Amino acid sequence: MYDYKTEIISTGVKLFSDKANEADVQEFNQIFVDRNADGWELVTYSYMATSMQLKGALLATFRKAKAN
């Protein structure tokens, strides 16, 4: 059995029309490294554009084994 948590991770640019910048890549990497250090594994993610199409976000779901 697993515990799950979902987070919204904002991006600095709209990923599908602009190229992701290095700051976004570093931020995403650090978030994933931090979650993994706490025992969370990335299960799935999806990209969400904002209504103004200026920025976007990732909806990321993590899981880890339930403590007994």
CSV table of N, CA and C in Angstrom, one decimal:
chain,number,residue,atom,x,y,z
A,1,MET,N,0.8,-1.2,0.0
A,1,MET,CA,0.0,0.0,0.0
A,1,MET,C,0.9,1.3,0.0
A,2,TYR,N,0.3,2.3,-0.6
A,2,TYR,CA,1.1,3.6,-0.7
A,2,TYR,C,0.3,4.7,-0.2
A,3,ASP,N,1.0,5.8,0.3
A,3,ASP,CA,0.5,7.1,0.5
A,3,ASP,C,0.8,7.9,-0.8
A,4,TYR,N,-0.2,8.8,-1.1
A,4,TYR,CA,0.0,9.6,-2.3
A,4,TYR,C,-0.1,11.1,-2.0
A,5,LYS,N,0.5,11.9,-2.7
A,5,LYS,CA,0.3,13.4,-2.5
A,5,LYS,C,0.5,14.0,-3.9
A,6,THR,N,-0.2,15.0,-4.2
A,6,THR,CA,-0.2,15.7,-5.4
A,6,THR,C,0.2,17.2,-5.2
A,7,GLU,N,1.1,17.7,-6.0
A,7,GLU,CA,1.5,19.1,-5.9
A,7,GLU,C,1.4,19.9,-7.2
A,8,ILE,N,1.1,21.1,-7.1
A,8,ILE,CA,1.2,22.0,-8.3
A,8,ILE,C,2.5,22.7,-8.2
A,9,ILE,N,3.3,22.5,-9.3
A,9,ILE,CA,4.6,23.1,-9.4
A,9,ILE,C,4.6,24.1,-10.5
A,10,SER,N,4.7,25.4,-10.2
A,10,SER,CA,4.6,26.5,-11.2
A,10,SER,C,5.8,26.6,-12.0
A,11,THR,N,5.6,27.0,-13.3
A,11,THR,CA,6.7,27.2,-14.2
A,11,THR,C,6.9,28.7,-14.5
A,12,GLY,N,8.1,29.1,-14.9
A,12,GLY,CA,8.3,30.5,-15.2
A,12,GLY,C,7.8,30.8,-16.6
A,13,VAL,N,7.7,29.8,-17.5
A,13,VAL,CA,7.3,30.1,-18.9
A,13,VAL,C,6.2,29.1,-19.3
A,14,LYS,N,5.5,29.3,-20.4
A,14,LYS,CA,4.6,28.4,-20.9
A,14,LYS,C,5.4,27.3,-21.7
A,15,LEU,N,5.5,26.1,-21.2
A,15,LEU,CA,6.4,25.1,-21.7
A,15,LEU,C,6.1,24.7,-23.1
A,16,PHE,N,4.9,24.7,-23.6
A,16,PHE,CA,4.7,24.2,-24.9
A,16,PHE,C,4.9,25.2,-26.0
A,17,SER,N,5.0,26.5,-25.7
A,17,SER,CA,5.3,27.5,-26.7
A,17,SER,C,6.6,28.1,-26.5
A,18,ASP,N,7.1,28.1,-25.3
A,18,ASP,CA,8.5,28.7,-25.0
A,18,ASP,C,9.3,27.5,-24.6
A,19,LYS,N,10.6,27.7,-24.7
A,19,LYS,CA,11.5,26.7,-24.1
A,19,LYS,C,11.6,26.9,-22.6
A,20,ALA,N,11.6,25.8,-21.9
A,20,ALA,CA,11.8,25.9,-20.5
A,20,ALA,C,13.2,26.5,-20.2
A,21,ASN,N,13.2,27.4,-19.2
A,21,ASN,CA,14.5,28.0,-19.0
A,21,ASN,C,15.3,27.2,-17.9
A,22,GLU,N,16.6,27.5,-17.8
A,22,GLU,CA,17.4,26.7,-16.9
A,22,GLU,C,17.0,26.8,-15.4
A,23,ALA,N,16.4,28.0,-15.1
A,23,ALA,CA,16.0,28.2,-13.7
A,23,ALA,C,14.8,27.2,-13.4
A,24,ASP,N,13.9,27.0,-14.3
A,24,ASP,CA,12.8,26.0,-14.2
A,24,ASP,C,13.3,24.6,-14.0
A,25,VAL,N,14.3,24.3,-14.9
A,25,VAL,CA,14.8,22.9,-14.9
A,25,VAL,C,15.5,22.7,-13.5
A,26,GLN,N,16.3,23.6,-13.0
A,26,GLN,CA,16.9,23.4,-11.8
A,26,GLN,C,15.9,23.4,-10.6
A,27,GLU,N,14.9,24.2,-10.7
A,27,GLU,CA,13.9,24.1,-9.6
A,27,GLU,C,13.1,22.8,-9.6
A,28,PHE,N,12.7,22.3,-10.8
A,28,PHE,CA,12.1,21.0,-10.9
A,28,PHE,C,13.0,19.9,-10.3
A,29,ASN,N,14.2,19.9,-10.8
A,29,ASN,CA,15.2,18.9,-10.3
A,29,ASN,C,15.3,18.9,-8.8
A,30,GLN,N,15.4,20.1,-8.2
A,30,GLN,CA,15.5,20.2,-6.8
A,30,GLN,C,14.3,19.7,-6.0
A,31,ILE,N,13.1,20.0,-6.6
A,31,ILE,CA,11.9,19.5,-6.0
A,31,ILE,C,11.8,18.0,-6.0
A,32,PHE,N,12.2,17.4,-7.1
A,32,PHE,CA,12.2,15.9,-7.3
A,32,PHE,C,13.2,15.3,-6.4
A,33,VAL,N,14.4,15.9,-6.3
A,33,VAL,CA,15.5,15.4,-5.4
A,33,VAL,C,15.0,15.5,-3.9
A,34,ASP,N,14.4,16.6,-3.5
A,34,ASP,CA,13.9,16.8,-2.2
A,34,ASP,C,12.8,15.7,-1.8
A,35,ARG,N,11.9,15.6,-2.7
A,35,ARG,CA,10.8,14.6,-2.5
A,35,ARG,C,11.4,13.2,-2.3
A,36,ASN,N,12.3,12.8,-3.2
A,36,ASN,CA,12.9,11.5,-3.2
A,36,ASN,C,13.7,11.3,-1.9
A,37,ALA,N,14.3,12.3,-1.4
A,37,ALA,CA,15.1,12.2,-0.1
A,37,ALA,C,14.1,12.0,1.1
A,38,ASP,N,12.8,12.4,0.9
A,38,ASP,CA,11.8,12.2,1.9
A,38,ASP,C,11.1,10.9,1.7
A,39,GLY,N,11.5,10.1,0.7
A,39,GLY,CA,10.9,8.8,0.4
A,39,GLY,C,9.8,8.8,-0.6
A,40,TRP,N,9.5,10.0,-1.3
A,40,TRP,CA,8.5,10.1,-2.3
A,40,TRP,C,9.0,9.7,-3.6
A,41,GLU,N,8.3,9.0,-4.4
A,41,GLU,CA,8.6,8.6,-5.8
A,41,GLU,C,7.6,9.3,-6.7
A,42,LEU,N,8.1,10.0,-7.8
A,42,LEU,CA,7.3,10.6,-8.8
A,42,LEU,C,6.5,9.5,-9.5
A,43,VAL,N,5.2,9.6,-9.5
A,43,VAL,CA,4.3,8.6,-10.2
A,43,VAL,C,3.9,9.1,-11.6
A,44,THR,N,3.4,10.3,-11.6
A,44,THR,CA,2.9,10.9,-12.9
A,44,THR,C,2.9,12.4,-12.8
A,45,TYR,N,2.8,13.0,-13.9
A,45,TYR,CA,2.7,14.5,-14.0
A,45,TYR,C,2.0,14.8,-15.2
A,46,SER,N,1.4,16.0,-15.2
A,46,SER,CA,0.8,16.6,-16.4
A,46,SER,C,1.0,18.1,-16.4
A,47,TYR,N,1.1,18.6,-17.6
A,47,TYR,CA,1.3,20.1,-17.8
A,47,TYR,C,-0.1,20.8,-17.8
A,48,MET,N,-0.2,21.9,-17.1
A,48,MET,CA,-1.4,22.7,-17.0
A,48,MET,C,-1.0,24.1,-17.4
A,49,ALA,N,-1.7,24.6,-18.5
A,49,ALA,CA,-1.5,26.0,-18.9
A,49,ALA,C,-2.4,26.9,-18.1
A,50,THR,N,-2.0,28.1,-17.9
A,50,THR,CA,-2.9,29.1,-17.2
A,50,THR,C,-3.9,29.6,-18.3
A,51,SER,N,-5.0,30.2,-17.8
A,51,SER,CA,-6.0,30.7,-18.7
A,51,SER,C,-5.5,31.9,-19.5
A,52,MET,N,-4.5,32.6,-19.0
A,52,MET,CA,-3.9,33.7,-19.8
A,52,MET,C,-2.8,33.2,-20.8
A,53,GLN,N,-2.5,31.9,-20.7
A,53,GLN,CA,-1.4,31.3,-21.5
A,53,GLN,C,-0.1,32.0,-21.4
A,54,LEU,N,0.2,32.6,-20.2
A,54,LEU,CA,1.5,33.3,-19.9
A,54,LEU,C,2.4,32.4,-19.2
A,55,LYS,N,1.9,31.6,-18.3
A,55,LYS,CA,2.7,30.7,-17.5
A,55,LYS,C,2.0,29.3,-17.5
A,56,GLY,N,2.6,28.4,-16.9
A,56,GLY,CA,2.0,27.1,-16.7
A,56,GLY,C,2.4,26.5,-15.4
A,57,ALA,N,2.0,25.2,-15.2
A,57,ALA,CA,2.4,24.5,-14.0
A,57,ALA,C,2.4,23.0,-14.3
A,58,LEU,N,3.1,22.3,-13.5
A,58,LEU,CA,3.0,20.8,-13.5
A,58,LEU,C,2.2,20.3,-12.4
A,59,LEU,N,1.3,19.4,-12.6
A,59,LEU,CA,0.6,18.7,-11.6
A,59,LEU,C,1.3,17.4,-11.4
A,60,ALA,N,2.0,17.3,-10.3
A,60,ALA,CA,2.8,16.1,-10.0
A,60,ALA,C,2.3,15.3,-8.9
A,61,THR,N,2.2,14.0,-9.1
A,61,THR,CA,1.8,13.0,-8.0
A,61,THR,C,2.9,12.2,-7.6
A,62,PHE,N,3.1,12.1,-6.3
A,62,PHE,CA,4.2,11.3,-5.7
A,62,PHE,C,3.6,10.2,-4.8
A,63,ARG,N,4.3,9.1,-4.6
A,63,ARG,CA,3.9,8.1,-3.7
A,63,ARG,C,5.0,7.6,-2.9
A,64,LYS,N,4.7,7.0,-1.7
A,64,LYS,CA,5.7,6.3,-0.9
A,64,LYS,C,5.0,5.2,-0.2
A,65,ALA,N,5.7,4.2,0.2
A,65,ALA,CA,5.2,3.0,0.9
A,65,ALA,C,4.6,3.5,2.3
A,66,LYS,N,3.5,3.0,2.6
A,66,LYS,CA,2.9,3.3,3.9
A,66,LYS,C,3.7,2.7,5.0
A,67,ALA,N,3.9,3.5,6.1
A,67,ALA,CA,4.6,3.0,7.3
A,67,ALA,C,3.7,2.0,8.0
A,68,ASN,N,4.3,0.9,8.4
A,68,ASN,CA,3.6,-0.1,9.1
A,68,ASN,C,3.4,0.2,10.6
